[in-house]
Short mmCIF file of C-alpha atoms in Angstrom, two decimals:
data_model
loop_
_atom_site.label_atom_id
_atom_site.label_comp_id
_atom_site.label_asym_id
_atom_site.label_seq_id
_atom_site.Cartn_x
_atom_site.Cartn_y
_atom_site.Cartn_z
CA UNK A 1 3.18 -38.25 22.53
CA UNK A 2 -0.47 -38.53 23.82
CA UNK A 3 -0.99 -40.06 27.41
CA UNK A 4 -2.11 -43.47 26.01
CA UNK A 5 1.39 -43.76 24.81
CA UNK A 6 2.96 -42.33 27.85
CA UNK A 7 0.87 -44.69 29.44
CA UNK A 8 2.36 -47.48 26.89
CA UNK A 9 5.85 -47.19 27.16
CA UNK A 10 5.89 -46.81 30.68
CA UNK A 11 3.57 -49.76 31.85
CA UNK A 12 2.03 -46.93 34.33
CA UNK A 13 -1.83 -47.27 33.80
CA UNK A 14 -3.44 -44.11 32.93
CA UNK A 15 -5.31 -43.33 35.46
CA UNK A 16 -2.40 -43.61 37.52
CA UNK A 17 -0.61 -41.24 35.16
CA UNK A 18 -3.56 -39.13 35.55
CA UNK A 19 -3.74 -39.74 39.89
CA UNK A 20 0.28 -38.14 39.67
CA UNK A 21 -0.62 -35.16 37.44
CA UNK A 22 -3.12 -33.88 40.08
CA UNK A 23 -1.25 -35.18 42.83
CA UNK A 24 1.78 -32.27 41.31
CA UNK A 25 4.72 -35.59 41.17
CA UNK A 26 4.55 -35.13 37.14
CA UNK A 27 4.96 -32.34 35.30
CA UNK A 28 1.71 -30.90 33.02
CA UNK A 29 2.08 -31.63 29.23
CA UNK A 30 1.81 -29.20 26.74
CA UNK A 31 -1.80 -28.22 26.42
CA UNK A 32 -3.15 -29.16 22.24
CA UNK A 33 -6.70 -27.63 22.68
CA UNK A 34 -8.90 -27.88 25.78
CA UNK A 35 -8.22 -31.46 26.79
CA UNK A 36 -5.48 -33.26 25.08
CA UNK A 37 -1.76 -32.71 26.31
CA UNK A 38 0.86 -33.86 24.71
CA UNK A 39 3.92 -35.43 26.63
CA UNK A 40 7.61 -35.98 26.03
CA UNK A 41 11.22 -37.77 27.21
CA UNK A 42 11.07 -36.03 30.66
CA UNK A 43 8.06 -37.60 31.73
CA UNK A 44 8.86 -40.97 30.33
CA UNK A 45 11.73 -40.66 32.86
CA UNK A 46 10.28 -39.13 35.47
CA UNK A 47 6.90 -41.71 35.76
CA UNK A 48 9.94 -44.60 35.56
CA UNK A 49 10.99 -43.21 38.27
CA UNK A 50 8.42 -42.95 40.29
CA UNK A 51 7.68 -46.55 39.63
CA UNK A 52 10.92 -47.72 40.38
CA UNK A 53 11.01 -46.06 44.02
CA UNK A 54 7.19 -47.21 44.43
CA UNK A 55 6.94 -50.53 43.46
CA UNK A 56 10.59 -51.89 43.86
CA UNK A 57 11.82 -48.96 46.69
CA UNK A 58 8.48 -49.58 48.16
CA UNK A 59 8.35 -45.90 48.89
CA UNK A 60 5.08 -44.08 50.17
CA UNK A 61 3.69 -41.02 47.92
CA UNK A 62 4.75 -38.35 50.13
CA UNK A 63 8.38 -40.12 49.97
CA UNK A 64 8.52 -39.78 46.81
CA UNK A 65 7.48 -36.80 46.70
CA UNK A 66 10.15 -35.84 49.02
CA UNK A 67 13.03 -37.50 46.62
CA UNK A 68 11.32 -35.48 43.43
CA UNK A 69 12.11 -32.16 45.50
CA UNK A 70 15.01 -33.02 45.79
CA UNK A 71 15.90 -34.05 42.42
CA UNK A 72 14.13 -31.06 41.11
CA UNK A 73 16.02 -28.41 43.42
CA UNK A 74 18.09 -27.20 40.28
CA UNK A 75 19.81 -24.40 42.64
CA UNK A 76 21.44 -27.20 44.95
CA UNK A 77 24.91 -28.60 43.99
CA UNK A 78 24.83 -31.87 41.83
CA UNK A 79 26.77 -34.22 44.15
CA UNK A 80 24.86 -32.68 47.19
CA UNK A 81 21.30 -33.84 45.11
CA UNK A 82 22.71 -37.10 45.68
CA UNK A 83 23.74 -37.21 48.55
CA UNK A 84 19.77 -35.76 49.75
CA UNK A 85 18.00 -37.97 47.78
CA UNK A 86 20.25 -40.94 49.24
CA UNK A 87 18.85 -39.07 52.47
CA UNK A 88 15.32 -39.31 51.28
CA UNK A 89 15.17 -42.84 50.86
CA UNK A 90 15.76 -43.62 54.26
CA UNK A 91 13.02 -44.24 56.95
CA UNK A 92 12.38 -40.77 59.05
CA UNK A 93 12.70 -42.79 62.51
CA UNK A 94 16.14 -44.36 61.55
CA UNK A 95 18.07 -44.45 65.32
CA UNK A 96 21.54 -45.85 66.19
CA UNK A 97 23.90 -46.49 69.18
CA UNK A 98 27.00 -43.90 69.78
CA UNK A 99 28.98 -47.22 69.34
CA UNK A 100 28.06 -47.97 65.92
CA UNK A 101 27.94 -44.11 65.01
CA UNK A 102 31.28 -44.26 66.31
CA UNK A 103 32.48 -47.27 64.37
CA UNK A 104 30.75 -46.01 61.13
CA UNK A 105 32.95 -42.42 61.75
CA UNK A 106 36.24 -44.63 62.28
CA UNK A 107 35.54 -46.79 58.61
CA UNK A 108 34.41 -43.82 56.71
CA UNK A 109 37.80 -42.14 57.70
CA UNK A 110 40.23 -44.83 57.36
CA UNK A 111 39.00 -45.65 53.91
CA UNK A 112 39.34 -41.89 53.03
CA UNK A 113 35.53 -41.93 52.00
CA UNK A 114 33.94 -38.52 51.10
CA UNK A 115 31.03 -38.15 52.91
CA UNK A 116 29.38 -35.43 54.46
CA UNK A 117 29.46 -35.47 57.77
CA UNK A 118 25.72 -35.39 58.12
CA UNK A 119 24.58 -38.21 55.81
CA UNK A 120 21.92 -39.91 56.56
CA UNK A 121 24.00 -42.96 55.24
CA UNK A 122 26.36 -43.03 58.31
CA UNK A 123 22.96 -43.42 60.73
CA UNK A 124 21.89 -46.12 58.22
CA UNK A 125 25.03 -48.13 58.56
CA UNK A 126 25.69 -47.81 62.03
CA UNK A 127 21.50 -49.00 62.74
CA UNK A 128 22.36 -51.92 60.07
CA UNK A 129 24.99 -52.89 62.85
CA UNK A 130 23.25 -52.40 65.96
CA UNK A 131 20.23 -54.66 64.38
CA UNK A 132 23.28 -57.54 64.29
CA UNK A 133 24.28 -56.80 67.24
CA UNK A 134 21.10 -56.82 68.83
CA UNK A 135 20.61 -60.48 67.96
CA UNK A 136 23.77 -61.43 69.16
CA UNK A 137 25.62 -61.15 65.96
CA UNK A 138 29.53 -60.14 66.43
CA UNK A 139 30.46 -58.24 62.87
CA UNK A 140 34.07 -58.83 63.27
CA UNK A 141 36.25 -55.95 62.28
CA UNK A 142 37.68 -58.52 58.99
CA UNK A 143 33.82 -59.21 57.73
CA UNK A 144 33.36 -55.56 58.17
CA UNK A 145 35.90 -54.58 55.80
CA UNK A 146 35.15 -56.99 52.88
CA UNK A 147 31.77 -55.54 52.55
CA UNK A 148 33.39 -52.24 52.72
CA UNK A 149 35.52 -53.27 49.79
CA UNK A 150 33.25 -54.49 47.91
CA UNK A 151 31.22 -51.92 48.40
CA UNK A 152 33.73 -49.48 47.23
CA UNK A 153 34.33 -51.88 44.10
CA UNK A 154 30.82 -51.34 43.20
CA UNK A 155 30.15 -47.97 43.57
CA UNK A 156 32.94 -47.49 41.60
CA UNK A 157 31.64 -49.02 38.87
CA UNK A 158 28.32 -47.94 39.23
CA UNK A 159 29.44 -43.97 39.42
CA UNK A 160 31.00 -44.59 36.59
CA UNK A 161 28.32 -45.85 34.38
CA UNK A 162 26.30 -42.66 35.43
CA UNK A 163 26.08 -39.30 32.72
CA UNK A 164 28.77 -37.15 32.55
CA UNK A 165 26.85 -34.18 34.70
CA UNK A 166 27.96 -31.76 31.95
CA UNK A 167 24.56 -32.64 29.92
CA UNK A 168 20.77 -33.09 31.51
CA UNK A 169 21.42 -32.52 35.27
CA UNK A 170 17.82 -34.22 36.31
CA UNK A 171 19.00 -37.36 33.92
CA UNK A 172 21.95 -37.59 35.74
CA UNK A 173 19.98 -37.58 38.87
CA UNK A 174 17.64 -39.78 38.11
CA UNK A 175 19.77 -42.43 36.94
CA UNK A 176 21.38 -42.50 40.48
CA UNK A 177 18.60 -42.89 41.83
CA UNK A 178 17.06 -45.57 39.62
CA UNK A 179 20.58 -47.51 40.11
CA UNK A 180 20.56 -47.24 43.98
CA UNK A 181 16.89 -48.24 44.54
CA UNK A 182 17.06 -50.83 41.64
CA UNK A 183 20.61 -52.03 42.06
CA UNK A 184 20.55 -53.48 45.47
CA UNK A 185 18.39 -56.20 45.20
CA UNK A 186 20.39 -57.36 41.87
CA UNK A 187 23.42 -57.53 44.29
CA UNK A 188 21.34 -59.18 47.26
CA UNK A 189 20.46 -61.61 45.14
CA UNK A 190 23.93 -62.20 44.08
CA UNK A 191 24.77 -62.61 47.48
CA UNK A 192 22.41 -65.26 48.29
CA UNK A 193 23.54 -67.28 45.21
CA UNK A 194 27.34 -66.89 46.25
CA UNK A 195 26.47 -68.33 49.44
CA UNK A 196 24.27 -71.08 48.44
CA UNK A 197 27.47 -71.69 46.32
CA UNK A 198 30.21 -71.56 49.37
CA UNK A 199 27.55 -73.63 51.42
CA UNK A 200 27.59 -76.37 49.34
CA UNK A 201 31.33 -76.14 48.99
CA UNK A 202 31.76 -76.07 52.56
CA UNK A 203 28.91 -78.03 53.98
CA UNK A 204 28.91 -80.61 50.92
CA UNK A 205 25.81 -81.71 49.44
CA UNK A 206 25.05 -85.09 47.04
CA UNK A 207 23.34 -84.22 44.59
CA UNK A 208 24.64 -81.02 43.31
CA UNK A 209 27.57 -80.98 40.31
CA UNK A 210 31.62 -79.75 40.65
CA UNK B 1 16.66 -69.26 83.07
CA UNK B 2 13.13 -67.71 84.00
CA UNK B 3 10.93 -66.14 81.35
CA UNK B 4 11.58 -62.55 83.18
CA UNK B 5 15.22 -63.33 82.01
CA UNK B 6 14.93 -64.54 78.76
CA UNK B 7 12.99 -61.49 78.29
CA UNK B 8 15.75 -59.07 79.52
CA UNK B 9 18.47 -60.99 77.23
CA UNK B 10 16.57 -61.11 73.68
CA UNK B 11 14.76 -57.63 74.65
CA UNK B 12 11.68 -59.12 73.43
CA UNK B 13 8.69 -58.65 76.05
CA UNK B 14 7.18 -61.37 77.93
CA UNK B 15 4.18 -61.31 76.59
CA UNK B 16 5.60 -61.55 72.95
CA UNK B 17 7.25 -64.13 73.77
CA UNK B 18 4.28 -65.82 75.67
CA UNK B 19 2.22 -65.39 72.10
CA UNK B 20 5.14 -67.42 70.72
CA UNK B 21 4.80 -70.45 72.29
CA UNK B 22 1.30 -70.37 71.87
CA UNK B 23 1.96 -70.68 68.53
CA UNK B 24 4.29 -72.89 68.27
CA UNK B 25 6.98 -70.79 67.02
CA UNK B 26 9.10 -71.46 69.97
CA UNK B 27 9.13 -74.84 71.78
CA UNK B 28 8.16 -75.44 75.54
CA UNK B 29 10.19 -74.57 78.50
CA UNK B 30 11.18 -77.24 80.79
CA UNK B 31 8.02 -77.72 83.63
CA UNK B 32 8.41 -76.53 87.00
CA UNK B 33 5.76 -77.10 89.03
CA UNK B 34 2.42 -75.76 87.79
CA UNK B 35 2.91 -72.73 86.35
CA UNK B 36 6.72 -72.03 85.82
CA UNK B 37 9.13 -73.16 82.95
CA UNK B 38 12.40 -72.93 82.91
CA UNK B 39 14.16 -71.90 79.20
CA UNK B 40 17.48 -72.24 78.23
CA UNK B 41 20.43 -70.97 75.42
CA UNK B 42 18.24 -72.83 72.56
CA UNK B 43 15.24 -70.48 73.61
CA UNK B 44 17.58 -67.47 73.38
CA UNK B 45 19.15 -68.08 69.87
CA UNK B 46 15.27 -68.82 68.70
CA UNK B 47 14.04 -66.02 69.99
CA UNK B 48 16.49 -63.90 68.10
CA UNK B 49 16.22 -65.48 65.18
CA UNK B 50 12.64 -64.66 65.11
CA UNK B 51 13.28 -60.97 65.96
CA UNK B 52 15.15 -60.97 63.17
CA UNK B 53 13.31 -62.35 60.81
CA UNK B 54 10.44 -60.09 61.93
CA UNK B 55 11.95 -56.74 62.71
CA UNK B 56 14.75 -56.61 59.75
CA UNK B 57 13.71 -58.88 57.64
CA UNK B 58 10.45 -57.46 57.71
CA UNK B 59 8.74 -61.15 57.35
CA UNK B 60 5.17 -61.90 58.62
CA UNK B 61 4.75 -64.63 61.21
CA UNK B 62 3.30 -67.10 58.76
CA UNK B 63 6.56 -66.47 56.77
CA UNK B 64 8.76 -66.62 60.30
CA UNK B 65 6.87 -70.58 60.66
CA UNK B 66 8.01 -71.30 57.36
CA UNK B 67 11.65 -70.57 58.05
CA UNK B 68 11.37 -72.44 61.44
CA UNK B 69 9.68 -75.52 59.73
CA UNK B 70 12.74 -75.48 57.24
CA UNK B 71 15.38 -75.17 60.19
CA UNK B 72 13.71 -77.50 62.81
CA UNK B 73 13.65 -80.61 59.70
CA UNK B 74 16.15 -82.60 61.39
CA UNK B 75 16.24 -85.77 58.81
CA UNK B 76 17.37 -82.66 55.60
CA UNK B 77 20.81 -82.39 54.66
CA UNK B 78 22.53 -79.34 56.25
CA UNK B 79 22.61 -77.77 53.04
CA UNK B 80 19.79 -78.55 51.71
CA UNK B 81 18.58 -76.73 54.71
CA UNK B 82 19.99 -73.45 54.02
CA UNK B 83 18.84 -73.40 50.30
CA UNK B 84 15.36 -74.33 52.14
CA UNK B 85 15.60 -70.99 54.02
CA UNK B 86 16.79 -68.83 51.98
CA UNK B 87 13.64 -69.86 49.85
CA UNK B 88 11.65 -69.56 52.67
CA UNK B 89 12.86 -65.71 52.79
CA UNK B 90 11.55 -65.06 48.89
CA UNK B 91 7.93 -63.53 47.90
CA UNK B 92 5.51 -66.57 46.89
CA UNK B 93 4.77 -64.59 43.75
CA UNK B 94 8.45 -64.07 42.18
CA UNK B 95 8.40 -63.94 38.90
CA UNK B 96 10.83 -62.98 35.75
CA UNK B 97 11.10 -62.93 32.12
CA UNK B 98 12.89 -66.34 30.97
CA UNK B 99 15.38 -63.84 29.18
CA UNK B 100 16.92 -62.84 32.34
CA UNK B 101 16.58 -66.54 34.29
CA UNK B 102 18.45 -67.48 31.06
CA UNK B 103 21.03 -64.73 31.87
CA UNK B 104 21.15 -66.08 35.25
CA UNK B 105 21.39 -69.74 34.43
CA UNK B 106 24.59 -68.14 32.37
CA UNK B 107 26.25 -66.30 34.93
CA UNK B 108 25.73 -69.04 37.62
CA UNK B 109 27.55 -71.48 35.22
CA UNK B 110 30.32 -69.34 33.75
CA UNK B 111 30.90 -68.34 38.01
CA UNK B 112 30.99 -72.50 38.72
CA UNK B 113 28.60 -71.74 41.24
CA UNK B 114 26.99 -74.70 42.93
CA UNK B 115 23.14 -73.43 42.98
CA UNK B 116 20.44 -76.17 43.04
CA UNK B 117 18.78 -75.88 39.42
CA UNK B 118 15.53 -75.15 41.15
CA UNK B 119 17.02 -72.39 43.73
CA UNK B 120 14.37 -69.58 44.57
CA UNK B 121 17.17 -66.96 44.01
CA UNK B 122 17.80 -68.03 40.37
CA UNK B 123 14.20 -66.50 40.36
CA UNK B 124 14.96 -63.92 42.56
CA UNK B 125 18.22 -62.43 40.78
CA UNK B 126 16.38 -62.50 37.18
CA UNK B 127 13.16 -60.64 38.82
CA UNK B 128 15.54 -58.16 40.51
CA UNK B 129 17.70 -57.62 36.48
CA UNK B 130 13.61 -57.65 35.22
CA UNK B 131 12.67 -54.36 37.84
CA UNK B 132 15.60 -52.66 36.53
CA UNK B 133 14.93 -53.66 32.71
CA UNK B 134 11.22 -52.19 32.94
CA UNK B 135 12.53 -48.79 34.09
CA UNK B 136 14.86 -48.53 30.83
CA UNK B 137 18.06 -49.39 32.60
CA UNK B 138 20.08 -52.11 30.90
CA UNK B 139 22.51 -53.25 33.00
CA UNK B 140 25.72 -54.28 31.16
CA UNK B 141 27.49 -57.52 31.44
CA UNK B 142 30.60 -56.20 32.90
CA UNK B 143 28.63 -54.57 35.59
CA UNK B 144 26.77 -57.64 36.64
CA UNK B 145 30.27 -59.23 36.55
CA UNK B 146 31.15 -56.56 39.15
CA UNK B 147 28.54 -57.43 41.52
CA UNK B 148 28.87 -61.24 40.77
CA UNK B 149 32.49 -61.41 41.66
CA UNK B 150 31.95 -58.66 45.06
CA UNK B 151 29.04 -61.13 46.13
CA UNK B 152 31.43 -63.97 45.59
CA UNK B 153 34.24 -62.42 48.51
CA UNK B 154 31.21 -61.45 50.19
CA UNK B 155 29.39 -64.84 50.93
CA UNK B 156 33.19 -66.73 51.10
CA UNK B 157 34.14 -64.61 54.17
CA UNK B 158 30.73 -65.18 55.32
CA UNK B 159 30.63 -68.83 55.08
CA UNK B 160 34.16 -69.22 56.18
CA UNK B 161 32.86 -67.45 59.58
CA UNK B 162 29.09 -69.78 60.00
CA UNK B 163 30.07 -72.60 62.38
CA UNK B 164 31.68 -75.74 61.55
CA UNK B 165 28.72 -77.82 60.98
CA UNK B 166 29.81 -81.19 62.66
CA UNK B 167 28.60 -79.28 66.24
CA UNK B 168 24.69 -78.14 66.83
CA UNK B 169 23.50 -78.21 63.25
CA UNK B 170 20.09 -75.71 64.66
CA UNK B 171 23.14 -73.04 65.44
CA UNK B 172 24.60 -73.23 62.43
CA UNK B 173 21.33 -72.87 60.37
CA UNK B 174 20.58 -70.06 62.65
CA UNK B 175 23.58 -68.27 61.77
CA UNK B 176 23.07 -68.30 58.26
CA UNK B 177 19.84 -67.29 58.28
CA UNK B 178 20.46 -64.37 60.80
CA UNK B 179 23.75 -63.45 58.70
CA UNK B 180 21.72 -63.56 55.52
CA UNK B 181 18.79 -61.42 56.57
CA UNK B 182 20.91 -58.63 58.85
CA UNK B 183 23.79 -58.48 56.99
CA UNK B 184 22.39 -57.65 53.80
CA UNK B 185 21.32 -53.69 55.52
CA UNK B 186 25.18 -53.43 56.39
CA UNK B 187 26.30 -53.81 52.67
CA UNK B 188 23.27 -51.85 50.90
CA UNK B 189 24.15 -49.35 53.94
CA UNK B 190 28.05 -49.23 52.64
CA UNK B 191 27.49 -49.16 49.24
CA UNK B 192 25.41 -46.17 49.68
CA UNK B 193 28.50 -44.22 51.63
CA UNK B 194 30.54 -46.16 48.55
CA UNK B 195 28.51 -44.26 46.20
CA UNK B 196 28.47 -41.29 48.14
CA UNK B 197 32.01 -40.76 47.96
CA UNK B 198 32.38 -41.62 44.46
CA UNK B 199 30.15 -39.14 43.47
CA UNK B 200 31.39 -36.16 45.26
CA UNK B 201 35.37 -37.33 43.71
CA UNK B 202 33.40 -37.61 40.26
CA UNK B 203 31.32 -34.35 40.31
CA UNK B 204 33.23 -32.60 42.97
CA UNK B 205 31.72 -30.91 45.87
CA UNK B 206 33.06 -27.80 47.03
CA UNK B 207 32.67 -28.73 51.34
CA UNK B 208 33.64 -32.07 51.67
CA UNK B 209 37.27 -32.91 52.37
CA UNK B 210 39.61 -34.13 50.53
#
């Protein structure tokens, strides 16, 4: 396809197609003559990407850029791409107490989760709980474990909506990706829902049916 | 308590916290003498509910009033209240396809969940189903049934924990909207170690026990 249609089914203006070209996050197209290039299904995925960690990750350029590398490392283990662009969507100044490092170590081992020790998910977790803690906010041990559940429940499902990993490695990839950037704030918002829900159930309010 | 040690218990400096009651955004101190106010436990809980709201939550201080406003109006109903702030918490330009606040409308009735026809997060939810829609990813109804029902355990233990609601009504608020905007982190933060591990079981990883 040309770039107008690139630039079509992907809602990405093309100058801003053109702005990534130069800027090395998309791949050339094939060159048809001096100027025109035409493009395919990679770059359809790959500029929906980009958008999704951009406008809905809110992720800087050289972020991105940092999650593409990663993505596009095709010596690197599949589950350890995950686990590094996981990594790469986290802020670069992301701190947290022993305490909660501690606690993080403690939940990650007594639900038999495999995760390398390393991940930048543990740090994320245990700041997450400092931040509560910070104003005040016990997480009791109980709460703690519900999320983890559900958490658990999810990814489950989620992991196992993803390709097989015997076909296009990058598709695989970037489907994780999509669904953990893009994912969250679908389950946020079910959250706030669900307890707008058990407010009124609890609290009681008069004008609202059941 | 001096301002020197509501400063040392929130860990918000004293001149923030100065600049706050300049604006309004937390009330006076009780007068002594000329030039020194005493503050007291209701100065502490506000104080980290706008930390929250600013650090976390990543709110501006015009947003941070709005909250306030909706969890200083004395003559709403307690519930009302909390819908009120969790609005408060939203984008001012949310907006989504009426294809996916139809889908919403759907799921929020087949759940029985009690959600204000005019809720904020009705928009919110569709928007979020919208962001992942645009990038090609349709996600399927026993998915979002998935998330619905994990965000229903989620927000019942989380309710079941706010405080009663026949003591200080301003703590209870304050809990909900602290527990709303900080807990959210934790579970993104867990489902990310969730996903983590289901990965590595699904596409194996040859380093990582287990």
């Amino acid at each position: 396809m040309w770039i107008a249609e690139l630039s079509r089914r992907t809602d990405v203006p093309v100058a801003t197609i053109k702005y990534y070209l130069r800027e090395g996050l998309l791949a050339p197209g094939e060159s048809v003559g001096a100027t025109r290039s035409r493009y395919d299904e990679t770059h359809v995925r790959r500029l929906r990407l980009i958008r999704a960690l951009v406008e809905s990750g809110g992720l800087s350029l050289a972020r991105v850029r940092g999650v593409l590398a990663e993505v596009d490392e095709e010596s690197r283990e599949l589950h350890d791409v995950l686990g590094a662009a996981h990594g790469a969507l986290i802020p670069d100044d992301l701190t947290a107490t022993i305490e909660s490092r501690l606690r993080v170590d403690d939940l990650v081992a007594s639900r038999d989760w495999r995760v390398a020790p390393e991940s930048h998910d543990r740090v994320l977790l245990a700041g997450a709980l400092d931040a509560l803690a910070k104003v005040g906010y016990h997480l009791d041990e109980d709460l703690l474990e519900t999320y983890a559940a559900a958490a658990a429940e999810i990814a489950d499902a989620e992991v196992a909506r993803l390709p097989s990993g015997d076909g296009d490695r990058q598709e695989t990839v970037e489907s994780t990706v999509l669904l953990t950037a893009l994912g969250g704030p679908v389950l946020l918002a079910l959250r706030r829902l669900a307890q707008q829900s058990a407010s009124a159930r609890r609290y009681g309010s008069s004008h609202l049916p059941g």
